[in-house]
mmCIF file of C-alpha atoms in Angstrom:
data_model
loop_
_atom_site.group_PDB
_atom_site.id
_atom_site.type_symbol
_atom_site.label_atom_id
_atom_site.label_comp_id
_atom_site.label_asym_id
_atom_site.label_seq_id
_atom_site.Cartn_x
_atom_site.Cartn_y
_atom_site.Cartn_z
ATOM 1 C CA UNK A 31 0.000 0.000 0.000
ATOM 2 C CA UNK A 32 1.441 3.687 -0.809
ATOM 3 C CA UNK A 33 1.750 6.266 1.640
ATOM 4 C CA UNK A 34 -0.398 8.604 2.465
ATOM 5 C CA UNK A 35 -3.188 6.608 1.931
ATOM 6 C CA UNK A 36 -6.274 8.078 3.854
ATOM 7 C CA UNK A 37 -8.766 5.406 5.267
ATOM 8 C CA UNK A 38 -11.903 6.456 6.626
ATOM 9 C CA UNK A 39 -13.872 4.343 8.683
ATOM 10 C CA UNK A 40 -16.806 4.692 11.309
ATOM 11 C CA UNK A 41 -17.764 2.477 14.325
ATOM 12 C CA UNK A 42 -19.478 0.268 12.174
ATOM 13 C CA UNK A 43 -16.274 -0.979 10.637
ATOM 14 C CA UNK A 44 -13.722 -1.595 13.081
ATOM 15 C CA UNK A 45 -13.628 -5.228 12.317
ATOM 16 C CA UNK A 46 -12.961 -4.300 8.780
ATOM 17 C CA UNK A 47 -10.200 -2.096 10.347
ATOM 18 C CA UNK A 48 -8.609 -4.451 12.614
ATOM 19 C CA UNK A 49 -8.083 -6.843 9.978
ATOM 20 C CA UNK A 50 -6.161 -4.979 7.692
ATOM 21 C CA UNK A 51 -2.578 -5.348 9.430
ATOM 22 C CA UNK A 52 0.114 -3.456 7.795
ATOM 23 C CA UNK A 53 -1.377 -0.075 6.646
ATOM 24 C CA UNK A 54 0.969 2.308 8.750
ATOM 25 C CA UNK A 55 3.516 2.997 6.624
ATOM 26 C CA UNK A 56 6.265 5.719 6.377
ATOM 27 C CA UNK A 57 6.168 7.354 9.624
ATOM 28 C CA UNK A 58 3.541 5.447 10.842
ATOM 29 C CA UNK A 59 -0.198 5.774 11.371
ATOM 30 C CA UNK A 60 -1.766 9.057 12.941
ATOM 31 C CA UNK A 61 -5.605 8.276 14.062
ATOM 32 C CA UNK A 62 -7.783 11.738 13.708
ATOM 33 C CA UNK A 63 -11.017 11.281 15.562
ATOM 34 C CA UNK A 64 -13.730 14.041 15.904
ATOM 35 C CA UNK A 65 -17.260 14.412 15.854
ATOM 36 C CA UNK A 66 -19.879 14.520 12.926
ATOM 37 C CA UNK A 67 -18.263 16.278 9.335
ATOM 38 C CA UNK A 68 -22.277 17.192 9.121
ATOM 39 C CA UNK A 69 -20.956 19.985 10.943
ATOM 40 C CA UNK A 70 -18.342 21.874 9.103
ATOM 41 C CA UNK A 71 -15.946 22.898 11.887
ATOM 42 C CA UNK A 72 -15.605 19.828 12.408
ATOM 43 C CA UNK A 73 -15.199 19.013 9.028
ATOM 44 C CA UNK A 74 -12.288 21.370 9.131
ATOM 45 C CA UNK A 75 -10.121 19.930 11.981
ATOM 46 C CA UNK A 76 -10.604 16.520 10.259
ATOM 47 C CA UNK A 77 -8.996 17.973 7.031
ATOM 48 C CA UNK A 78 -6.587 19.997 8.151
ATOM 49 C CA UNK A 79 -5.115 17.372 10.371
ATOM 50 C CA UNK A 80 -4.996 14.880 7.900
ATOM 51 C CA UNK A 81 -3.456 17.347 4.954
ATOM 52 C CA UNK A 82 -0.609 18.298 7.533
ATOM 53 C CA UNK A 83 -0.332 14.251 8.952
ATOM 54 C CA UNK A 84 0.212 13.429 5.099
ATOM 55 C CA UNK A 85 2.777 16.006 4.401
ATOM 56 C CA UNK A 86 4.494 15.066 7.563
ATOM 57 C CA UNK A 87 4.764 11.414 6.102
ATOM 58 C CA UNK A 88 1.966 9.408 8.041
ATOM 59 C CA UNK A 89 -0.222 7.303 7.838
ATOM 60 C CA UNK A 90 -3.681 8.601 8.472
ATOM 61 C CA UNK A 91 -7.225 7.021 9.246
ATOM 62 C CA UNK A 92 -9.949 9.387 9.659
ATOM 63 C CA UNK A 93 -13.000 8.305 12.041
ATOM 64 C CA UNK A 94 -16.084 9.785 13.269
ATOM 65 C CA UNK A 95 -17.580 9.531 16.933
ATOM 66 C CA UNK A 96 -21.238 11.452 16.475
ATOM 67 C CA UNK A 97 -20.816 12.488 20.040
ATOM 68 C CA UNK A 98 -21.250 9.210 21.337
ATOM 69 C CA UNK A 99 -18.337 8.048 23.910
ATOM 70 C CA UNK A 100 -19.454 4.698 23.709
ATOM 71 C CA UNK A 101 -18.522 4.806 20.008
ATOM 72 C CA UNK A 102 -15.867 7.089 20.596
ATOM 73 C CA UNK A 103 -14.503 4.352 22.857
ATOM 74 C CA UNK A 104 -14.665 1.784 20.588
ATOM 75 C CA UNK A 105 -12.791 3.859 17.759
ATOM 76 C CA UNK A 106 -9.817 4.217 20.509
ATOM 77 C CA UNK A 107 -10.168 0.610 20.560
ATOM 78 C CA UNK A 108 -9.537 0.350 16.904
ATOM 79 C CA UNK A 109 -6.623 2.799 17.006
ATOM 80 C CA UNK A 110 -4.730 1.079 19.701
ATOM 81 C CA UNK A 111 -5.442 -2.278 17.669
ATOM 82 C CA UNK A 112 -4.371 -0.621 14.309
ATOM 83 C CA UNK A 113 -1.235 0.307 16.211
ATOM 84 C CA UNK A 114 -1.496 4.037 15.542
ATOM 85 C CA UNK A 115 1.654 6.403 16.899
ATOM 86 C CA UNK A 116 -0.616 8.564 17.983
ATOM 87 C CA UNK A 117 -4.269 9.921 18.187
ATOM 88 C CA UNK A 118 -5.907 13.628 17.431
ATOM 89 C CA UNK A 119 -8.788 13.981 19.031
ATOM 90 C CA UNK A 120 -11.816 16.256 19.303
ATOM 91 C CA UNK A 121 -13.619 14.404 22.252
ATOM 92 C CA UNK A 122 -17.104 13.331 23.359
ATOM 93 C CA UNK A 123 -17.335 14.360 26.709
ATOM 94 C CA UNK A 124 -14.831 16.107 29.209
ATOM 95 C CA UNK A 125 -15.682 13.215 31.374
ATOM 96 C CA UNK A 126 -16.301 10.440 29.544
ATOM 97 C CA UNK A 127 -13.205 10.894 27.370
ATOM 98 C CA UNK A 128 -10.731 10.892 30.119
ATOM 99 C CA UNK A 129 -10.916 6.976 30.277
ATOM 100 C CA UNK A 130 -10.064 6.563 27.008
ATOM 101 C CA UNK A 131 -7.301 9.129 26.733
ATOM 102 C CA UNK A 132 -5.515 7.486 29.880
ATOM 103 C CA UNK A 133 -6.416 3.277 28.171
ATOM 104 C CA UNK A 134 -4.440 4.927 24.830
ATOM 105 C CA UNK A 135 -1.319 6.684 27.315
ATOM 106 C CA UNK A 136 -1.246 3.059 28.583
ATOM 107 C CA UNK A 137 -0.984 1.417 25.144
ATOM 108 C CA UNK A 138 2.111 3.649 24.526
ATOM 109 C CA UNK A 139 -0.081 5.999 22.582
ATOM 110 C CA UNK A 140 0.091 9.834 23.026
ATOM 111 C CA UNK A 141 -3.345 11.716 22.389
ATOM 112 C CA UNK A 142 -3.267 15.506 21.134
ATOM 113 C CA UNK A 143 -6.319 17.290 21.641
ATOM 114 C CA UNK A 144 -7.880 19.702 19.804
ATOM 115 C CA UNK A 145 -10.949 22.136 20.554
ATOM 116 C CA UNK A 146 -12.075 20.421 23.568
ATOM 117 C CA UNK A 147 -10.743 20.022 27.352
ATOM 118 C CA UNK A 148 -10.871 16.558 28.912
ATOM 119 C CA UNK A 149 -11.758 17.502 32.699
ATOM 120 C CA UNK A 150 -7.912 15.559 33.886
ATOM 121 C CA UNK A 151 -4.614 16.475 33.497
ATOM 122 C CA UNK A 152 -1.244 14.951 32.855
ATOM 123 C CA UNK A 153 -2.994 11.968 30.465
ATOM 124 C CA UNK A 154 -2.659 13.896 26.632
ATOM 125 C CA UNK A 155 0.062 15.425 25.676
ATOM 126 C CA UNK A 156 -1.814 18.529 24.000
ATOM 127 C CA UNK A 157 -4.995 20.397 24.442
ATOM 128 C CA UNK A 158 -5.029 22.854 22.236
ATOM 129 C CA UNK A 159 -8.696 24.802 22.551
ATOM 130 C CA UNK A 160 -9.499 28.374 21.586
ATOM 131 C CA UNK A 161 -9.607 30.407 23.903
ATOM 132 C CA UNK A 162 -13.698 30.294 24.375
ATOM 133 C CA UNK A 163 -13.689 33.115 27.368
ATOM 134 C CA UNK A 164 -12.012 35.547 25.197
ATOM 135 C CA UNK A 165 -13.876 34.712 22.141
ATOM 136 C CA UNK A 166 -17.538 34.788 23.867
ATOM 137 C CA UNK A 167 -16.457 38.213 25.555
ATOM 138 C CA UNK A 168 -15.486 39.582 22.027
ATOM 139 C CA UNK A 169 -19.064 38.454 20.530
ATOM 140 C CA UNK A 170 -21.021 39.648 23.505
ATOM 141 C CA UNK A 171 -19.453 42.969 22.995
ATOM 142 C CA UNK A 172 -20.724 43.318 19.571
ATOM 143 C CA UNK A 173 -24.168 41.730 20.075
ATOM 144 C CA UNK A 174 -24.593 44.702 22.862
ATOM 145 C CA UNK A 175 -23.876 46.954 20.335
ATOM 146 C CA UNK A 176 -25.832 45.710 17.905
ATOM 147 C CA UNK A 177 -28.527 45.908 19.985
ATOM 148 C CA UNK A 178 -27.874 49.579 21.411
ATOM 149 C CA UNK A 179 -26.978 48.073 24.955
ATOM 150 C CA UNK A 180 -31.009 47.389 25.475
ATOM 151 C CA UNK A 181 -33.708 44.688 24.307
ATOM 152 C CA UNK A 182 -34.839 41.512 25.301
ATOM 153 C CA UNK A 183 -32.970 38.263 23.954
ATOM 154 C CA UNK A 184 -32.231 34.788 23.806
ATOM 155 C CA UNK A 185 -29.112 32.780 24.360
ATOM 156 C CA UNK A 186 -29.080 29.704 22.373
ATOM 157 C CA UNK A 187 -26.875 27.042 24.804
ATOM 158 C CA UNK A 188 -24.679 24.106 23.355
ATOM 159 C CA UNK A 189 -24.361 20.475 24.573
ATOM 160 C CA UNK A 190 -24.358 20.347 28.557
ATOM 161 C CA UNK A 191 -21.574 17.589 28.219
ATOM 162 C CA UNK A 192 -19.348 20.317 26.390
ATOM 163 C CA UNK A 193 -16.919 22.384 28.707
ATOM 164 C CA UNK A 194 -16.812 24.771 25.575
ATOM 165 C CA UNK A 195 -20.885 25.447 26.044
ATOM 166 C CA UNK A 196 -20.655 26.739 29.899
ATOM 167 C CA UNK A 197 -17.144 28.734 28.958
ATOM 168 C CA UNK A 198 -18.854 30.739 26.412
ATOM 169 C CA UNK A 199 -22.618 31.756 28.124
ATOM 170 C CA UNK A 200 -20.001 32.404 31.297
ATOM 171 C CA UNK A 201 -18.464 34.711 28.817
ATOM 172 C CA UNK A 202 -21.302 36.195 26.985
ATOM 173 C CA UNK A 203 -22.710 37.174 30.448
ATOM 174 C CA UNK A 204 -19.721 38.493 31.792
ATOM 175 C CA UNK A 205 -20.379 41.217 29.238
ATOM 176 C CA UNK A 206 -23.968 41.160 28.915
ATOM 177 C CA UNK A 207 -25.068 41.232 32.366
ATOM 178 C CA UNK A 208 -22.869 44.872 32.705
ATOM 179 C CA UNK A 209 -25.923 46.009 30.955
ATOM 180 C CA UNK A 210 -29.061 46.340 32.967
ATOM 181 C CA UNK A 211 -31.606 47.370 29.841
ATOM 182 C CA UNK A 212 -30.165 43.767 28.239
ATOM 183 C CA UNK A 213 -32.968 41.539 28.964
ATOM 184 C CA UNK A 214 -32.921 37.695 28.780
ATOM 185 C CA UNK A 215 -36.135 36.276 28.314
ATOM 186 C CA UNK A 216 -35.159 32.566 26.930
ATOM 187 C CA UNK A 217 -32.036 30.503 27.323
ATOM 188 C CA UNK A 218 -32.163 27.126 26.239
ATOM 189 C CA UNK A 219 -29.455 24.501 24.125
ATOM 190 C CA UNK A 220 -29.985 23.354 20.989
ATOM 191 C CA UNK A 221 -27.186 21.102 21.350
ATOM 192 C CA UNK A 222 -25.191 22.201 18.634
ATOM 193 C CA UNK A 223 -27.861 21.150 16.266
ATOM 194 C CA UNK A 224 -29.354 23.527 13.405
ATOM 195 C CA UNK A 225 -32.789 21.415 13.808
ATOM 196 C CA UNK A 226 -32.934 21.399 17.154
ATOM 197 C CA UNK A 227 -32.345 25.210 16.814
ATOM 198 C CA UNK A 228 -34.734 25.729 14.518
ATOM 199 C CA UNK A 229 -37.280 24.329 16.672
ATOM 200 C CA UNK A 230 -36.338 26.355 19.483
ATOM 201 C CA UNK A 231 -36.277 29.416 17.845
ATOM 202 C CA UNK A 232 -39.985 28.911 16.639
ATOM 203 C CA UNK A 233 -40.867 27.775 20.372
ATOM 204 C CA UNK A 234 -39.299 31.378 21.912
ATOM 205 C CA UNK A 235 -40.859 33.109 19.340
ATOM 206 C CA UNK A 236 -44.195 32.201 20.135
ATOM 207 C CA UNK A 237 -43.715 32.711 23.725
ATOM 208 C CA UNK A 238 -41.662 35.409 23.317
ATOM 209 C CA UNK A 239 -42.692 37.779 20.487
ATOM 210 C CA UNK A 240 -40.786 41.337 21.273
ATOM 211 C CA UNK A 241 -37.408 39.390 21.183
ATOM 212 C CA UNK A 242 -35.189 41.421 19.320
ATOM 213 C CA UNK A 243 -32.096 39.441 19.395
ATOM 214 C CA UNK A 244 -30.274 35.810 19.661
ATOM 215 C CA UNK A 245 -26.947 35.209 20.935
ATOM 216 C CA UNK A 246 -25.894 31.368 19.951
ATOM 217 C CA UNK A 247 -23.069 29.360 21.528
ATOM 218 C CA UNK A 248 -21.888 28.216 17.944
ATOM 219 C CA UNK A 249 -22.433 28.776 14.190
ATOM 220 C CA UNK A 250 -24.647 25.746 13.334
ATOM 221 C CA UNK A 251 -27.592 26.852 15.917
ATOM 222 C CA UNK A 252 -27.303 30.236 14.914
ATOM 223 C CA UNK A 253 -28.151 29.181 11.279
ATOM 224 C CA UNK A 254 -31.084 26.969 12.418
ATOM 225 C CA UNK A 255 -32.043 30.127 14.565
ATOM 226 C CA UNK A 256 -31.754 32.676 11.486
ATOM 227 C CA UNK A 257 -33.840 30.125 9.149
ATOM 228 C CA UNK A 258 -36.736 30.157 11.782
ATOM 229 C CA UNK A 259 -36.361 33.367 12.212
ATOM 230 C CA UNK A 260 -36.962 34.183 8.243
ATOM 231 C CA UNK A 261 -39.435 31.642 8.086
ATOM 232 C CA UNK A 262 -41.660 33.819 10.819
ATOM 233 C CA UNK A 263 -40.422 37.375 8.576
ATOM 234 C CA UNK A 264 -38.409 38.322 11.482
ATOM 235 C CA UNK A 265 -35.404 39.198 9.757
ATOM 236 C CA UNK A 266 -34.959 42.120 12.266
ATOM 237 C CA UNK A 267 -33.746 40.101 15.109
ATOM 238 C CA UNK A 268 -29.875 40.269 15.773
ATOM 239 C CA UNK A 269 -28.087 37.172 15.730
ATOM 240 C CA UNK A 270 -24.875 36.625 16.538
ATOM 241 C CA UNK A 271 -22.888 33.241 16.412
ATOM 242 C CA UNK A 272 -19.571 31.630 17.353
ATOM 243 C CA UNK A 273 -17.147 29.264 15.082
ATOM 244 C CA UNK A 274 -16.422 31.109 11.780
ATOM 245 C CA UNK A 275 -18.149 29.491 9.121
ATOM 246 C CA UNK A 276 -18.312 29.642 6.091
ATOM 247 C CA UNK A 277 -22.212 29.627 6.395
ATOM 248 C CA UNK A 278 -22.250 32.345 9.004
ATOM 249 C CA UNK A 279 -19.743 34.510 6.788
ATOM 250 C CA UNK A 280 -21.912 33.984 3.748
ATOM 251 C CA UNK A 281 -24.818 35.263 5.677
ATOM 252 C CA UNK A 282 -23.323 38.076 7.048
ATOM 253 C CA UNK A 283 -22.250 39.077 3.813
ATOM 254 C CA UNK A 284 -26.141 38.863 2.792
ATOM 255 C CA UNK A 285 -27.070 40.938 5.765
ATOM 256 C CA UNK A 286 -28.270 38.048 7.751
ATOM 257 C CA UNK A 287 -26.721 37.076 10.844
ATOM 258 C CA UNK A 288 -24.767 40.440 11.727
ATOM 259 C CA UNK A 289 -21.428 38.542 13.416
ATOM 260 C CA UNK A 290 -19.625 35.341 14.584
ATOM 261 C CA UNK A 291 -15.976 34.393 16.264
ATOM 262 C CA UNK A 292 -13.482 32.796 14.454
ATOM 263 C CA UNK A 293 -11.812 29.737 16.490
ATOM 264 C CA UNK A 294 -9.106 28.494 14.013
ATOM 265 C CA UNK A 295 -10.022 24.773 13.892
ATOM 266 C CA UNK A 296 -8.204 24.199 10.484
ATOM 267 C CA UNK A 297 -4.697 25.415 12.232
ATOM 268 C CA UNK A 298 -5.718 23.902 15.824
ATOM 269 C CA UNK A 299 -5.554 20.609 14.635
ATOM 270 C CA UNK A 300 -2.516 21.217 11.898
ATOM 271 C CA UNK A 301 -0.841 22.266 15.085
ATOM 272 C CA UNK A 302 -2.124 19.084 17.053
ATOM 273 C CA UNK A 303 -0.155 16.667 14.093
ATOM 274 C CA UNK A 304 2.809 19.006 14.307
ATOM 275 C CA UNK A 305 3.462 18.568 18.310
ATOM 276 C CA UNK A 306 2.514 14.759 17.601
ATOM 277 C CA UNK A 307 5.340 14.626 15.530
ATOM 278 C CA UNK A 308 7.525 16.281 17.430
ATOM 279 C CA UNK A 309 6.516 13.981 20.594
ATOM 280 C CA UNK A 310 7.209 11.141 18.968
ATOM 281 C CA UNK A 311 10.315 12.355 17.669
ATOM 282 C CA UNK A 312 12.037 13.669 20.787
ATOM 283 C CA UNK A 313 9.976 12.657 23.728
ATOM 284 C CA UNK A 314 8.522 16.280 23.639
ATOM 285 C CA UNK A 315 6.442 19.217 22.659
ATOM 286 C CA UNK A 316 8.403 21.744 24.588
ATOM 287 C CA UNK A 317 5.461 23.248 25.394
ATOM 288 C CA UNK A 318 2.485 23.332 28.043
ATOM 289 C CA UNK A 319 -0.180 20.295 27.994
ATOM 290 C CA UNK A 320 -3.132 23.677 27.835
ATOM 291 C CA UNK A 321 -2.758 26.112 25.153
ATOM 292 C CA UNK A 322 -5.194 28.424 23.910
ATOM 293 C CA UNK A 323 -5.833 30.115 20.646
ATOM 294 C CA UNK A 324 -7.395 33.432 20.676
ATOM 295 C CA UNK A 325 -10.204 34.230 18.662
ATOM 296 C CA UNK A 326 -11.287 37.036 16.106
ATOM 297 C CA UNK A 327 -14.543 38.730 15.798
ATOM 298 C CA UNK A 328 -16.324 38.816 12.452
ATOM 299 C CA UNK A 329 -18.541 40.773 11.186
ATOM 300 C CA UNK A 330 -19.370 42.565 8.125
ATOM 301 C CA UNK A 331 -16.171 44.456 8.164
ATOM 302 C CA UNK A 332 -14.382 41.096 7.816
ATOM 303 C CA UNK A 333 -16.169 38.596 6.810
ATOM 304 C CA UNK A 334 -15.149 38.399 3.107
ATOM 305 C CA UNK A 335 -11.709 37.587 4.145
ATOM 306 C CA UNK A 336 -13.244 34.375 5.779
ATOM 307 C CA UNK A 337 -12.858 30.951 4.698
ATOM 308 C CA UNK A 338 -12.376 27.527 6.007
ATOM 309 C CA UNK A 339 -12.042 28.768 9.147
ATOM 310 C CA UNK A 340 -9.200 30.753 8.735
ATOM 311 C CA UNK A 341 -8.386 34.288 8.079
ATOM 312 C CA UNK A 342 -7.583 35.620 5.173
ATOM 313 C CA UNK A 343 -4.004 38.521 6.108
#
């Protein structure tokens, strides 16, 4: 088999994967494990991990955990079997992860993580996350001034199981709550989900008619917020998201959603493969097991210099 073959594989076929000894080649095999490519951030750290992995000279198999830790458990299961050097991973759970992490560290493979804290230290070698505080702070700052520091809203909440979710409403209010006319009359998750946020954003809006704008704890609900929102002809209401999509920026650009944060998932996880490789080449990253990223607010100002989640200079 050539290098820099990419194998992609889901729960479903780890026996398929197990039985196909021999695949790591060249510098061996790199597992890259995140959640659903439904949602394109995701999407993003899956690709740019693999791209740098292959240029590196690895190995790579790509797999998917849907936000299941039983599954996600199982795909460790499959990397340690494949023999992988070492495992990027955007994780399931800050708690449910942790066993995983330490039964790979005890199979002699290093984990690098990427977007997500696991709630222990000393057990990967990297966590590289944005930094979600500073991002949330940035976005709440522009969604008060978008909405003239008054109005009633609604905060759109991500997965409970997510550190990331509680880090950015703690943000958001930090900011918010300065402002006394800022009103929240709904706060409920949506899990991450554009469906489930459409059908909360229909929900508030019937209970809550006057609301005049949303503040969303990632990019994907904010789009299933904006398309209710439309859907009921209330393209007034502010909405402001987090991630960077390309979605978000396209809407923006339409004079839709008015802003998002940029967390730089595409070089988070190229930066995960290069401090794997530089583990497993010296014993070390030379740096600290947390790092953070800092984000950058978009808006309208910016937002055509967007893509991929990444930046344009």
């Amino acid at each position: 088999m050539k290098p820099n073959r990419r194998l992609t594989i889901s729960a479903l076929g780890l026996s398929l994967a197990i039985a196909m000894p021999g695949l790591a080649a060249a510098e061996g095999l790199i597992a890259i494990i995140t959640p659903s490519h439904d949602n394109p951030f995701f999407k993003a750290e899956a690709v740019g991990a693999e791209a740098r992995a292959q240029e590196l000279g690895y190995e790579t198999v790509v797999m998917v955990h849907d936000d299941d830790p039983n599954k996600q458990s199982e795909l460790f299961n499959t990397a340690i079997a494949r023999g992988a050097k070492a495992i990027i991973l955007d994780n399931a759970g800050a708690d449910a992860t942790v066993a995983a992490v330490q039964r790979a560290k005890d199979a002699g493979i290093p984990s690098f993580l990427i977007d997500r804290e696991i709630k222990e230290s000393g057990i990967a070698v990297s966590q590289i996350v944005s930094n979600n505080y500073q991002g949330a702070q940035l976005g709440a700052g522009e969604f008060v001034r978008l909405m003239g520091e008054e109005g009633q809203y609604a905060e759109l909440l991500g997965r409970e199981a997510d550190t990331n979710a509680g880090i950015r409403s703690s943000g958001y209010h930090d900011i918010i709550d300065q402002y006394p006319d800022m009103v929240m009359v709904a706060q409920q998750t949506a899990n991450w989900s554009q469906t489930e946020a459409y059908t909360v954003m229909e929900t508030i809006l019937q209970a809550q008619p006057d609301i005049k704008g949303v503040i969303s704890g990632n990019d994907t609900m904010a789009m299933g917020a904006w398309a209710a929102l439309e859907a009921a002809g209330r393209t007034d209401v502010i909405v402001v998201g987090f991630d960077g999509s390309n979605d978000v920026r396209d809407s923006i650009l339409a004079g839709g959603i008015k802003a998002t944060v940029l967390q730089p998932a595409y070089r988070q996880a190229q930066l995960a493969v290069e401090q794997a490789d530089q583990y497993l080449r010296t014993g070390s990253t030379g740096l600290d097991e947390k790092q953070l990223m800092d984000c950058i607010l978009i808006n309208e100002e910016n937002a055509a210099q967007l893509e991929t989640f990444a930046l344009a200079q």
